[in-house]
Short mmCIF file of N, CA, C and O in Angstrom, two decimals:
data_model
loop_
_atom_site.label_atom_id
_atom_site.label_comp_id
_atom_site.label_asym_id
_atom_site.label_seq_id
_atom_site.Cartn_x
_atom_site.Cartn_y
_atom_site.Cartn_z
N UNK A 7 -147.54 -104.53 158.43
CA UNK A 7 -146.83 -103.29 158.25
C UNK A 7 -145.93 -103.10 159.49
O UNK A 7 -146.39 -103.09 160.63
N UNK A 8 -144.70 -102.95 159.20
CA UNK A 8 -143.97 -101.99 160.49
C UNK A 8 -143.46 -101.03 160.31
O UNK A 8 -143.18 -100.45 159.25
N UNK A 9 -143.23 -100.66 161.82
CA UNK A 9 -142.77 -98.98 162.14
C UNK A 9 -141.98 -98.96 162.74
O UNK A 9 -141.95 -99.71 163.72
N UNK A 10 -140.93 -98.11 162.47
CA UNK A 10 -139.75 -97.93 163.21
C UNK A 10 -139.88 -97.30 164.23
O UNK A 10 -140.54 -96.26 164.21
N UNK A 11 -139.26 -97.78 165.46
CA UNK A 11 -138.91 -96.53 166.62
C UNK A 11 -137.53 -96.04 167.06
O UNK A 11 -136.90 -96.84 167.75
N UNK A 12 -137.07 -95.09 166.85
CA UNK A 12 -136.19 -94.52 167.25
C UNK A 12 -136.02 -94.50 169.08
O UNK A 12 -136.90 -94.03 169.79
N UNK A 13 -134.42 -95.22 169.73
CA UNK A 13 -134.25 -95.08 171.04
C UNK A 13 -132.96 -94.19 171.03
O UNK A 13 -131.77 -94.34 170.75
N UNK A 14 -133.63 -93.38 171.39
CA UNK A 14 -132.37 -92.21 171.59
C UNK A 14 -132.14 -92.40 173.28
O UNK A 14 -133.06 -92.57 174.09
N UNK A 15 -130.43 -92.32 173.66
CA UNK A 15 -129.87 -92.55 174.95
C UNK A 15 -129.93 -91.00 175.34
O UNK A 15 -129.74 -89.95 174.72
N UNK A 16 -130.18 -91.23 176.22
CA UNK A 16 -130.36 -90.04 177.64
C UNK A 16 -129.34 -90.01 178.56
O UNK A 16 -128.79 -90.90 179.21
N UNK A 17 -129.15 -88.56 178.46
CA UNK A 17 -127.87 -88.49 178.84
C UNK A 17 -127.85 -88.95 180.63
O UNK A 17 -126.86 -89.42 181.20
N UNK A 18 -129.01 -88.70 181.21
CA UNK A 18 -129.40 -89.09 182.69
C UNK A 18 -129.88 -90.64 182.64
O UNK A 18 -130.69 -91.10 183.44
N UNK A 19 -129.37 -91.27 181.77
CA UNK A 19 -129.78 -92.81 181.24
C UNK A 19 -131.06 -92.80 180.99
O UNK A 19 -131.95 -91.97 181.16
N UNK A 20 -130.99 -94.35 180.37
CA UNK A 20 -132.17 -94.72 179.65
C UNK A 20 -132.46 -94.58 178.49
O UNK A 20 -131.49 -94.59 177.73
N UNK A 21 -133.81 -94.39 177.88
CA UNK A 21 -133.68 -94.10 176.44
C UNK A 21 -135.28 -93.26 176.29
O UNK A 21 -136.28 -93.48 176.98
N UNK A 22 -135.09 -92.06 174.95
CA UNK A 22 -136.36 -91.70 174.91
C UNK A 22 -136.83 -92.34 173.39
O UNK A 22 -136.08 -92.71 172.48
N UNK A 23 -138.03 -92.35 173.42
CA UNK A 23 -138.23 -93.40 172.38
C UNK A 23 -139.47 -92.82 171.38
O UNK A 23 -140.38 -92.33 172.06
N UNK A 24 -139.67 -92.78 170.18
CA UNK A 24 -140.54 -92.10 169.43
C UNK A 24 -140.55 -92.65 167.84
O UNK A 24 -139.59 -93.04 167.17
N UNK A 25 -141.48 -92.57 167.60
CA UNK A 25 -141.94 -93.37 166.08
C UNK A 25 -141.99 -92.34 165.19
O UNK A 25 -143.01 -91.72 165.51
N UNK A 26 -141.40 -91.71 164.11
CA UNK A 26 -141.39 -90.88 163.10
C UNK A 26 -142.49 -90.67 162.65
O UNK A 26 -143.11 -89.60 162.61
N UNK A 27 -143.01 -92.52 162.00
CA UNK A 27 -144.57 -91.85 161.35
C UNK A 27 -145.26 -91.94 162.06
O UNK A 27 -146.39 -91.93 161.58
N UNK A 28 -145.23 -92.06 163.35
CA UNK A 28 -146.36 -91.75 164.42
C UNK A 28 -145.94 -90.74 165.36
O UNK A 28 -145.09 -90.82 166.24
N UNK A 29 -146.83 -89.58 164.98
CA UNK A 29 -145.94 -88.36 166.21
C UNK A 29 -146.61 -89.01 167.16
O UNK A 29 -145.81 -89.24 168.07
N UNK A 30 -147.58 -89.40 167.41
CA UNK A 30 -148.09 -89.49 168.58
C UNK A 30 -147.78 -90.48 169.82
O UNK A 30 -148.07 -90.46 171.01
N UNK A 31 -146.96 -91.47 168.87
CA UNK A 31 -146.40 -92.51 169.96
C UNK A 31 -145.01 -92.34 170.32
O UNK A 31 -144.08 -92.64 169.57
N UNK A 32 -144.90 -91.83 171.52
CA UNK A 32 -143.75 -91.04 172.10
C UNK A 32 -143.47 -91.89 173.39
O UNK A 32 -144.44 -92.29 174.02
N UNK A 33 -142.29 -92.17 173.79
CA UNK A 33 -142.25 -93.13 175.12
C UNK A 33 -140.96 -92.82 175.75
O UNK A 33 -140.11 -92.12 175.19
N UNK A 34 -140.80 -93.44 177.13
CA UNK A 34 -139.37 -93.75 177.56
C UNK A 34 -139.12 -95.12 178.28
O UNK A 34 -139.98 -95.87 178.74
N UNK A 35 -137.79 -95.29 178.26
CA UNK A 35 -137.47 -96.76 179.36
C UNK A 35 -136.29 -96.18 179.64
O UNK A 35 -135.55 -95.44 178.99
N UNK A 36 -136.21 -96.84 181.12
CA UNK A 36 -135.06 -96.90 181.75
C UNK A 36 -133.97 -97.88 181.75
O UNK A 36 -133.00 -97.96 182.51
N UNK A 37 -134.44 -98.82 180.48
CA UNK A 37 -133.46 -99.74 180.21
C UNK A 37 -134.02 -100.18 178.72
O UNK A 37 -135.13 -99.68 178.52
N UNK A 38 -133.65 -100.78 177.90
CA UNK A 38 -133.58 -101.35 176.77
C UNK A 38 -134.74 -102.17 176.33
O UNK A 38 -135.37 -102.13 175.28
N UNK A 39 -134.91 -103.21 177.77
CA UNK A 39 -136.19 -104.34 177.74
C UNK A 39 -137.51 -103.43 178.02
O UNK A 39 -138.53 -103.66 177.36
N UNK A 40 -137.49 -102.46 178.95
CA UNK A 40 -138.46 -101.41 180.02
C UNK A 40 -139.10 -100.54 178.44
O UNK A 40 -140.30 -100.38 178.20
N UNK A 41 -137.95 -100.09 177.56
CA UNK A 41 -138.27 -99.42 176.08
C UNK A 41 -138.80 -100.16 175.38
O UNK A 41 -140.01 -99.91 175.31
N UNK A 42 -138.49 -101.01 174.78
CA UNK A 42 -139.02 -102.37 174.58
C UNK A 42 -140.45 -102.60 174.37
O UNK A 42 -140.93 -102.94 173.29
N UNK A 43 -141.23 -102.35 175.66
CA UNK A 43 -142.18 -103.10 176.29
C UNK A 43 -143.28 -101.89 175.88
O UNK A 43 -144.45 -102.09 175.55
N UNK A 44 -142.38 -100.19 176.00
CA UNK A 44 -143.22 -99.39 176.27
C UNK A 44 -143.21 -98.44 175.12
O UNK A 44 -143.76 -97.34 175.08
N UNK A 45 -142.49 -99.05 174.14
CA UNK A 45 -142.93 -98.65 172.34
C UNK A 45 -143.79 -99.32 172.06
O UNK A 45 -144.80 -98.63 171.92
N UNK A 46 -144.00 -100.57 171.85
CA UNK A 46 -145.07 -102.00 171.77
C UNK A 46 -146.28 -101.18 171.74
O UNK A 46 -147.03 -101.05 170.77
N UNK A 47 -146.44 -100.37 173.50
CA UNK A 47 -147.85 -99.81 174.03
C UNK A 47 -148.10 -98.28 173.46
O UNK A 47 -149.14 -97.63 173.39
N UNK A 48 -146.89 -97.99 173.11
CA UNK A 48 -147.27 -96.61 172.69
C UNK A 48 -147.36 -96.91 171.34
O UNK A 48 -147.95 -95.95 170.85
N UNK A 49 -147.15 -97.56 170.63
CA UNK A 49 -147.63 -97.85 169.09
C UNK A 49 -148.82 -98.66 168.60
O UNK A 49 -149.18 -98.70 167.43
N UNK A 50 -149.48 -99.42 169.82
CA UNK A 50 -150.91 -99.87 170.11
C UNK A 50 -151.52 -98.73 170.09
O UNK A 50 -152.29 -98.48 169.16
N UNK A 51 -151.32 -97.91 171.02
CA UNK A 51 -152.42 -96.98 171.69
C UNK A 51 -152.74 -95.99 170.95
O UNK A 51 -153.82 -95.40 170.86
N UNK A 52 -151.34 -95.75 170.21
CA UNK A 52 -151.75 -93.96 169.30
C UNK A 52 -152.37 -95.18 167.53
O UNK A 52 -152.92 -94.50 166.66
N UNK A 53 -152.26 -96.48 167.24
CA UNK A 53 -152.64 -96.76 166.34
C UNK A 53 -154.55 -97.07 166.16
O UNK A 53 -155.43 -96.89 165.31
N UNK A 54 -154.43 -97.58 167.45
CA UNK A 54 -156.05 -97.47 168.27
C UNK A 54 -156.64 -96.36 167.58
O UNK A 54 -157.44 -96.36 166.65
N UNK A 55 -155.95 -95.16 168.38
CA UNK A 55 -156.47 -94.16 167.72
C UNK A 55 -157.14 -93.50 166.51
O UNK A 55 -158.07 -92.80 166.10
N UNK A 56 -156.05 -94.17 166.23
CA UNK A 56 -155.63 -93.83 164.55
C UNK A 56 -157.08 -94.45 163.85
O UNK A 56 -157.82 -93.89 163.04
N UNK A 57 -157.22 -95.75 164.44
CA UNK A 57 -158.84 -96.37 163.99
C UNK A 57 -159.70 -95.98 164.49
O UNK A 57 -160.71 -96.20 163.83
N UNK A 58 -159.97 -95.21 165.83
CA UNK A 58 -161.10 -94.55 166.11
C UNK A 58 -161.18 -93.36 165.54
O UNK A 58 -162.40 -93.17 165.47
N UNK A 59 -160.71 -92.52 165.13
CA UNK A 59 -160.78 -91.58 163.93
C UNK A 59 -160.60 -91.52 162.99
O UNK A 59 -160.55 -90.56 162.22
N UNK A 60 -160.36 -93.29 162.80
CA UNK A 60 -160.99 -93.37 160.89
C UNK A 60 -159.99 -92.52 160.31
O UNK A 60 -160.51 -91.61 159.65
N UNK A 61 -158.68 -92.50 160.34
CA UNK A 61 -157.51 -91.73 159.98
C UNK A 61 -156.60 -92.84 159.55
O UNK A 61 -156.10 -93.64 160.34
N UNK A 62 -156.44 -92.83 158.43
CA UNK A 62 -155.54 -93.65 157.86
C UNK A 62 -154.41 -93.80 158.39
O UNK A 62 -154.02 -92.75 158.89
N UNK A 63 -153.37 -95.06 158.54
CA UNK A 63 -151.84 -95.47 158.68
C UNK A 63 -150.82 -94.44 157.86
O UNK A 63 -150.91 -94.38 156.63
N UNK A 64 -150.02 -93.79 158.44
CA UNK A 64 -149.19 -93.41 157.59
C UNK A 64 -147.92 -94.71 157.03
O UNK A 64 -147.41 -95.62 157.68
N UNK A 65 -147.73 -94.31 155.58
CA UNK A 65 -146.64 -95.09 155.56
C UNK A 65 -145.77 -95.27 155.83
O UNK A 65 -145.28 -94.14 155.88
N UNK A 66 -144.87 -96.09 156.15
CA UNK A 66 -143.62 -96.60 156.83
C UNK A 66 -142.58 -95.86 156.03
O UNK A 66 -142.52 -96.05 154.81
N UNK A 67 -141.48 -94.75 156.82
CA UNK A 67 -140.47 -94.34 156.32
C UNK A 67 -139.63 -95.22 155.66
O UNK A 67 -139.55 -96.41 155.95
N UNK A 68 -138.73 -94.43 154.45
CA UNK A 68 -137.46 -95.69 154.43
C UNK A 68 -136.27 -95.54 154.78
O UNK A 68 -135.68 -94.49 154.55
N UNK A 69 -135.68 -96.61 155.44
CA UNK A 69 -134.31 -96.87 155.98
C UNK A 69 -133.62 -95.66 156.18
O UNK A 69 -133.19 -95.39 157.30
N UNK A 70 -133.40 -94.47 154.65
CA UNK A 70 -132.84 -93.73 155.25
C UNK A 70 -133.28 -92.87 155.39
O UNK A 70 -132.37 -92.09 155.71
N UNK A 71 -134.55 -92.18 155.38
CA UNK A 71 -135.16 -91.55 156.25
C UNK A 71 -134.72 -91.44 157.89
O UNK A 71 -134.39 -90.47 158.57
N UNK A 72 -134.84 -92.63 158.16
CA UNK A 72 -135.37 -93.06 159.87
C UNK A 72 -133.58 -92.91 159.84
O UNK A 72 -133.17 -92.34 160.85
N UNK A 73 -132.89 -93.17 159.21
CA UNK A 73 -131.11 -92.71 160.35
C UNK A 73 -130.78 -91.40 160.26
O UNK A 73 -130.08 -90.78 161.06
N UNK A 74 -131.45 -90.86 158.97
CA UNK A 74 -130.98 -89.28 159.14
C UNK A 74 -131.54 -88.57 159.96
O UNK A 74 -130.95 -87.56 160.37
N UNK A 75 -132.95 -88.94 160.47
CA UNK A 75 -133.33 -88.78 161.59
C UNK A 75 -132.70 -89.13 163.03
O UNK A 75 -132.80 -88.49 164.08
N UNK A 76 -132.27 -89.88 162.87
CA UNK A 76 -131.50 -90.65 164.11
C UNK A 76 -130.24 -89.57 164.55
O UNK A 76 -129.95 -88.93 165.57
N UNK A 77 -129.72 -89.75 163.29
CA UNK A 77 -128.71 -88.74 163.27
C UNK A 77 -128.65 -87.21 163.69
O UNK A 77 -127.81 -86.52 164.28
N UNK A 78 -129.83 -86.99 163.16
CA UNK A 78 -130.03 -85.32 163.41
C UNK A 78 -130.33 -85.34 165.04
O UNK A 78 -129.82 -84.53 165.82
N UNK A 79 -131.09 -86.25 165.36
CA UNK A 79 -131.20 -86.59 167.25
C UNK A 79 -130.01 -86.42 168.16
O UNK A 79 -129.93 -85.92 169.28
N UNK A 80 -129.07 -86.99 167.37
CA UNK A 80 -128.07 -87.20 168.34
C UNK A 80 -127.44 -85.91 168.42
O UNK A 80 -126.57 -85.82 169.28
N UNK A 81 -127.66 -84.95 167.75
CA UNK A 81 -127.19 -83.12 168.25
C UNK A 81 -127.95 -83.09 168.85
O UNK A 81 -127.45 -82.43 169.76
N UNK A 82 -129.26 -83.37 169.24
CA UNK A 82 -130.18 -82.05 170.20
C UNK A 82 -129.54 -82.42 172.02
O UNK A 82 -129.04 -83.47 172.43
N UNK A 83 -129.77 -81.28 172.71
CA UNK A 83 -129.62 -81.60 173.88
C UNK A 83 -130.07 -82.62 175.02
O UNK A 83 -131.22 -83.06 175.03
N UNK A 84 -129.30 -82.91 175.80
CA UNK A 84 -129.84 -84.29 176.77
C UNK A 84 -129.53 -85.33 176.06
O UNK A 84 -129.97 -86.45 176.29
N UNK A 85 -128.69 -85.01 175.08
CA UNK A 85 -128.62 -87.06 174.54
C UNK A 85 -127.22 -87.36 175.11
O UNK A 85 -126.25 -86.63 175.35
N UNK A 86 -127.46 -88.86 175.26
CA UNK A 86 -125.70 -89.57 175.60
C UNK A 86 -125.13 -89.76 174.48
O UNK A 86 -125.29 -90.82 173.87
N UNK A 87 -124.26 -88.63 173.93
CA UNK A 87 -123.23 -89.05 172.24
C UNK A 87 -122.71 -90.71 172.92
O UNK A 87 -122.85 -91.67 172.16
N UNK A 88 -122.28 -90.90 173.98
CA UNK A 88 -120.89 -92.09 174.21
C UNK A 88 -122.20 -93.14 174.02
O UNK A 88 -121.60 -94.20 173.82
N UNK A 89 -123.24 -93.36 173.99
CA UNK A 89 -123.78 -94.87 173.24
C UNK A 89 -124.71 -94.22 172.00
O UNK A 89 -125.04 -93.12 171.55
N UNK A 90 -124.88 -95.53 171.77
CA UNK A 90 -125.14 -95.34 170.13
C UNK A 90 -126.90 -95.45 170.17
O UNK A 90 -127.51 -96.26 170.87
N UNK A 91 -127.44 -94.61 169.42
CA UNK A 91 -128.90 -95.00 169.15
C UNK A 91 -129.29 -96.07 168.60
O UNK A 91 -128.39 -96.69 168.05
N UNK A 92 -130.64 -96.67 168.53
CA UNK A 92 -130.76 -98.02 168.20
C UNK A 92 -131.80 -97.49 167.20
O UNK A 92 -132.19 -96.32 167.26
N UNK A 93 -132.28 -98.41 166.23
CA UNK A 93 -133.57 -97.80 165.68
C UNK A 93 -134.07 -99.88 165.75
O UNK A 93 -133.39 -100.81 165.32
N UNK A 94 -135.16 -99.93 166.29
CA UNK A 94 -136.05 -101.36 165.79
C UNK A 94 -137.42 -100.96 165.33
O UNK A 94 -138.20 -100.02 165.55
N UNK A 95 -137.41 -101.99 164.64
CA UNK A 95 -139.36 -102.29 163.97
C UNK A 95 -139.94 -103.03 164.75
O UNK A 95 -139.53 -104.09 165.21
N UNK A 96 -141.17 -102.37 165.00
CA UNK A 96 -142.33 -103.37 165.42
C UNK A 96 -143.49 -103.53 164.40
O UNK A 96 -143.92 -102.62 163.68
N UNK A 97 -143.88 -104.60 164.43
CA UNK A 97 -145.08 -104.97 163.55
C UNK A 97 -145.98 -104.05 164.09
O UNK A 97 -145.63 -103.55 165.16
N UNK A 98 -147.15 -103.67 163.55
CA UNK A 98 -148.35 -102.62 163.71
C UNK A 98 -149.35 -104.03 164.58
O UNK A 98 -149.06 -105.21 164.43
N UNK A 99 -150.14 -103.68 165.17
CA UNK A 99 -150.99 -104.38 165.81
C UNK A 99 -152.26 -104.15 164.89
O UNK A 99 -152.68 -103.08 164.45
N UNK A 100 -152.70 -105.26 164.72
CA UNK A 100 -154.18 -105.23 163.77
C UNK A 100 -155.12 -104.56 165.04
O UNK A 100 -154.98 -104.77 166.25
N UNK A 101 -156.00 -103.77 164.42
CA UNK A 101 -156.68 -102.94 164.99
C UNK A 101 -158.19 -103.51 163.95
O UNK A 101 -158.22 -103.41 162.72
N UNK A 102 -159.18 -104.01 164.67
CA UNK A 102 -160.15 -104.21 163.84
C UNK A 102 -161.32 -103.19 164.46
O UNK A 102 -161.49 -103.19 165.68
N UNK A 103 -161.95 -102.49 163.77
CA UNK A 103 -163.63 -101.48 164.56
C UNK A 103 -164.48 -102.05 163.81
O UNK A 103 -165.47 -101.32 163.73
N UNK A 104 -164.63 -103.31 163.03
CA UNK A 104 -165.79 -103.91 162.55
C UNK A 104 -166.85 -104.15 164.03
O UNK A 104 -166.68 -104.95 164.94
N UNK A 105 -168.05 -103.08 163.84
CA UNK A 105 -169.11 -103.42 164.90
C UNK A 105 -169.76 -105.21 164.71
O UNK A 105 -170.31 -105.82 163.79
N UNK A 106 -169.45 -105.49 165.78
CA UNK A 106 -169.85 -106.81 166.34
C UNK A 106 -171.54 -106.17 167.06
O UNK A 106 -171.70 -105.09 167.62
N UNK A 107 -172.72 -107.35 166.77
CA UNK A 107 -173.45 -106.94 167.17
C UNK A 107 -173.55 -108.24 168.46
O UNK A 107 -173.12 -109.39 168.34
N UNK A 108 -174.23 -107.67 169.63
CA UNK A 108 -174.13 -109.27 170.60
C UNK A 108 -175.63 -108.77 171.98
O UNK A 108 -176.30 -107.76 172.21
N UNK A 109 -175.57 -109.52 172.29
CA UNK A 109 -177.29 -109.81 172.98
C UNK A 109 -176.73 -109.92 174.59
O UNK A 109 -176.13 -110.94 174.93
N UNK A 110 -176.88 -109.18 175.23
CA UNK A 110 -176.50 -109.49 177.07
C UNK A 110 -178.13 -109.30 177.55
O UNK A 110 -179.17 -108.89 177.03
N UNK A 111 -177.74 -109.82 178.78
CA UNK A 111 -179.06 -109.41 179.89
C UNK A 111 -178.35 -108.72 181.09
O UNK A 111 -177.21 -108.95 181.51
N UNK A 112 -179.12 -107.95 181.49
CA UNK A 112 -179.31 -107.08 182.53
C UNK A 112 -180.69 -106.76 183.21
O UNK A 112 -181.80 -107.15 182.84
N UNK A 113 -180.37 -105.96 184.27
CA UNK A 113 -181.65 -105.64 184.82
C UNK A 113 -182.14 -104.33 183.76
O UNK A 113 -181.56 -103.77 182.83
N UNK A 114 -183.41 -104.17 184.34
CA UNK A 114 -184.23 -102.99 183.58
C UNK A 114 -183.27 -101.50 184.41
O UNK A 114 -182.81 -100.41 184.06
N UNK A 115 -183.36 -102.31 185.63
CA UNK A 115 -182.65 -100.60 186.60
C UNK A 115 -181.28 -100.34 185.86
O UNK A 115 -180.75 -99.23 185.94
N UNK A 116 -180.78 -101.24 185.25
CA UNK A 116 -179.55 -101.02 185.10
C UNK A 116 -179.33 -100.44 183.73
O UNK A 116 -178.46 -99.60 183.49
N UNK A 117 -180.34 -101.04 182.65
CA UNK A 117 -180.47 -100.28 181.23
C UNK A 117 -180.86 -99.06 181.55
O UNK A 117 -180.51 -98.19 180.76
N UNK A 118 -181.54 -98.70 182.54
CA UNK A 118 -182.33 -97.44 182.55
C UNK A 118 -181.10 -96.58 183.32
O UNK A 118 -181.40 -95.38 183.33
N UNK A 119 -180.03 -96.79 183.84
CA UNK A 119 -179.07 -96.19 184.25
C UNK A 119 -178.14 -95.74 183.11
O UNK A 119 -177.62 -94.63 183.04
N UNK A 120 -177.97 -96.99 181.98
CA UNK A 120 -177.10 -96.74 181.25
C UNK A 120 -177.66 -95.51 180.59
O UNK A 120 -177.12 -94.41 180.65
N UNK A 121 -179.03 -95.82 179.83
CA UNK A 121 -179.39 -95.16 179.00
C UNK A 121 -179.57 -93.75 179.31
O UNK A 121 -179.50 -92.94 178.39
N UNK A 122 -179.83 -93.33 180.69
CA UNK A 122 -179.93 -92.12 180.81
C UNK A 122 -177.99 -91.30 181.16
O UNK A 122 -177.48 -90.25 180.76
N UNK A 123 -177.48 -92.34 181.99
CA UNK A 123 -175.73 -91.83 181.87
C UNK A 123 -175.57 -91.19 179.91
O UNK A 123 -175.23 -90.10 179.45
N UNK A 124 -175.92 -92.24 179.39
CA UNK A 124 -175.49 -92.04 177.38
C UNK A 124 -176.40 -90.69 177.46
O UNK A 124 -175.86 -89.62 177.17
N UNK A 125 -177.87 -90.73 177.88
CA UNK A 125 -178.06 -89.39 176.90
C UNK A 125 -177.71 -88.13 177.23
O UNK A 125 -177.70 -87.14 176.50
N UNK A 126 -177.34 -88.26 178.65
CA UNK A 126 -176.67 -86.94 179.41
C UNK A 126 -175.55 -86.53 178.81
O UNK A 126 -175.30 -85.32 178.79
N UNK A 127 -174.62 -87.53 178.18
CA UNK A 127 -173.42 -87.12 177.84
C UNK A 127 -173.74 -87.17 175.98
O UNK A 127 -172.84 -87.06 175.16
N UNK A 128 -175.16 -87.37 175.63
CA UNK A 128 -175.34 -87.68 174.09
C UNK A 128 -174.65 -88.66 173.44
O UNK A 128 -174.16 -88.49 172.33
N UNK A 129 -174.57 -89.79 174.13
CA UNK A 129 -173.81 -90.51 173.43
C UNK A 129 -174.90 -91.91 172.94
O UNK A 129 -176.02 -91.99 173.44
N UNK A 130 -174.54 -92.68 172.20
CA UNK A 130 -176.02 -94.31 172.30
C UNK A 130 -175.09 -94.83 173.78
O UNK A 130 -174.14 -94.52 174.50
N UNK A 131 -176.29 -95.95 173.55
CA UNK A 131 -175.80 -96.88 174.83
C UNK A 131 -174.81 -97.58 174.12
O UNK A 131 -173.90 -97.94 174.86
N UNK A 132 -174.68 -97.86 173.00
CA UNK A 132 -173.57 -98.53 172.77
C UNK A 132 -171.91 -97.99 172.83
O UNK A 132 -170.91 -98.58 173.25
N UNK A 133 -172.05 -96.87 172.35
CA UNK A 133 -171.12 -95.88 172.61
C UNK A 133 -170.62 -95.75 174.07
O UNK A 133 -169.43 -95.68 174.36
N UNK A 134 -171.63 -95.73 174.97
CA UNK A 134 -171.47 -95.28 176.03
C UNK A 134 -170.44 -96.58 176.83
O UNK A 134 -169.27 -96.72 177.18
N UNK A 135 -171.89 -97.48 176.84
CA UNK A 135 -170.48 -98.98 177.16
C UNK A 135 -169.41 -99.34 176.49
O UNK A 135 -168.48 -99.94 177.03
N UNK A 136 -169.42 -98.99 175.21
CA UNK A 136 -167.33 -99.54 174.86
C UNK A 136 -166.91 -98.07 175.37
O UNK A 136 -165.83 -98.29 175.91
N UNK A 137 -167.14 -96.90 175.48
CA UNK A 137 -166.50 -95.76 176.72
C UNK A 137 -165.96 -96.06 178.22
O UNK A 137 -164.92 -95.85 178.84
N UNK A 138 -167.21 -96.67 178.46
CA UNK A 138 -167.24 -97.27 179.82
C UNK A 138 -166.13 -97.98 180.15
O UNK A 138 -165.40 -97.71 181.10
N UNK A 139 -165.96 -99.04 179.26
CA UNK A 139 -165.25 -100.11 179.05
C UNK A 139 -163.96 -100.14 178.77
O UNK A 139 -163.22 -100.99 179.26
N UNK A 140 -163.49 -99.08 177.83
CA UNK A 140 -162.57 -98.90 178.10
C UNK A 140 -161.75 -97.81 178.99
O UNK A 140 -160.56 -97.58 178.81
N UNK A 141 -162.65 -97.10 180.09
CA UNK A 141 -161.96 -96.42 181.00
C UNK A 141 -161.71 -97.24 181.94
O UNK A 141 -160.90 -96.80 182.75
N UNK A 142 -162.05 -98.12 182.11
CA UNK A 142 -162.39 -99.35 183.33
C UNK A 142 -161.02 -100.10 183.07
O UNK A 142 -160.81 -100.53 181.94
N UNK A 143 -159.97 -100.29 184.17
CA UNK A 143 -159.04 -100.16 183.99
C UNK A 143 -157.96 -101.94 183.77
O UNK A 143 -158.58 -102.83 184.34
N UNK A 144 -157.44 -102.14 183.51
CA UNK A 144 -157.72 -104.20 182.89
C UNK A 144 -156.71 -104.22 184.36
O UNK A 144 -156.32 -105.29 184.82
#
């Protein structure tokens, strides 16, 4: 499936960048490649989402949807009329939450850390480590 993102030019340069059927993935670059890079992540991250709350994909606008939109952009304030908006697709990133089950070792001190961190905050230990895990920064 892809999704369009709209790069609207800024009138202080650059571009602001936003996905129609995704309000939530909203971005900017200061250049073309920089936008680029940082729609990619903002259409990962709010689609992530989208699977951790078990909230369905919206469907992909069509064509002219996404320019009359484009269009209507280029009145609001702060845009550069003298370049032109771009609209590109990115493929959706497969997002899989099929629970994988898997076997580690640790110490006892250290289960007994987790487990009491999870129940303080009510969460399982499993919960708690893909939390963990993903605040922990790559």
């Amino acid at each position: 499936m892809y999704y369009a993102a709209l790069f609207i030019p800024a009138r202080e340069g650059g571009y602001a960048i936003y996905f129609p059927d995704i309000p939530e993935a909203i971005t900017q670059g200061d250049t073309l490649e920089e936008g680029l890079d940082m729609a990619r992540d903002a259409l990962a991250i709010s689609l992530e989402e989208y699977a951790k709350e078990r909230r369905p994909l919206p469907n992909p606008s069509p064509v002219e949807v996404l320019e009359a939109a484009m269009r209507s952009d280029m009145q609001t304030e702060g845009v550069d009329k003298s370049r032109k908006p771009l609209l590109q697709f990115f493929n959706a990133p497969d997002v899989d939450l099929t629970p994988v089950k898997l076997n580690i070792s640790m110490t006892r001190g250290a289960l007994a850390d987790i487990d009491a961190k999870a129940a303080r905050l009510g969460m399982t230990r499993s919960g708690f480590l893909v939390r963990a895990a993903q605040a922990f920064p790559a």
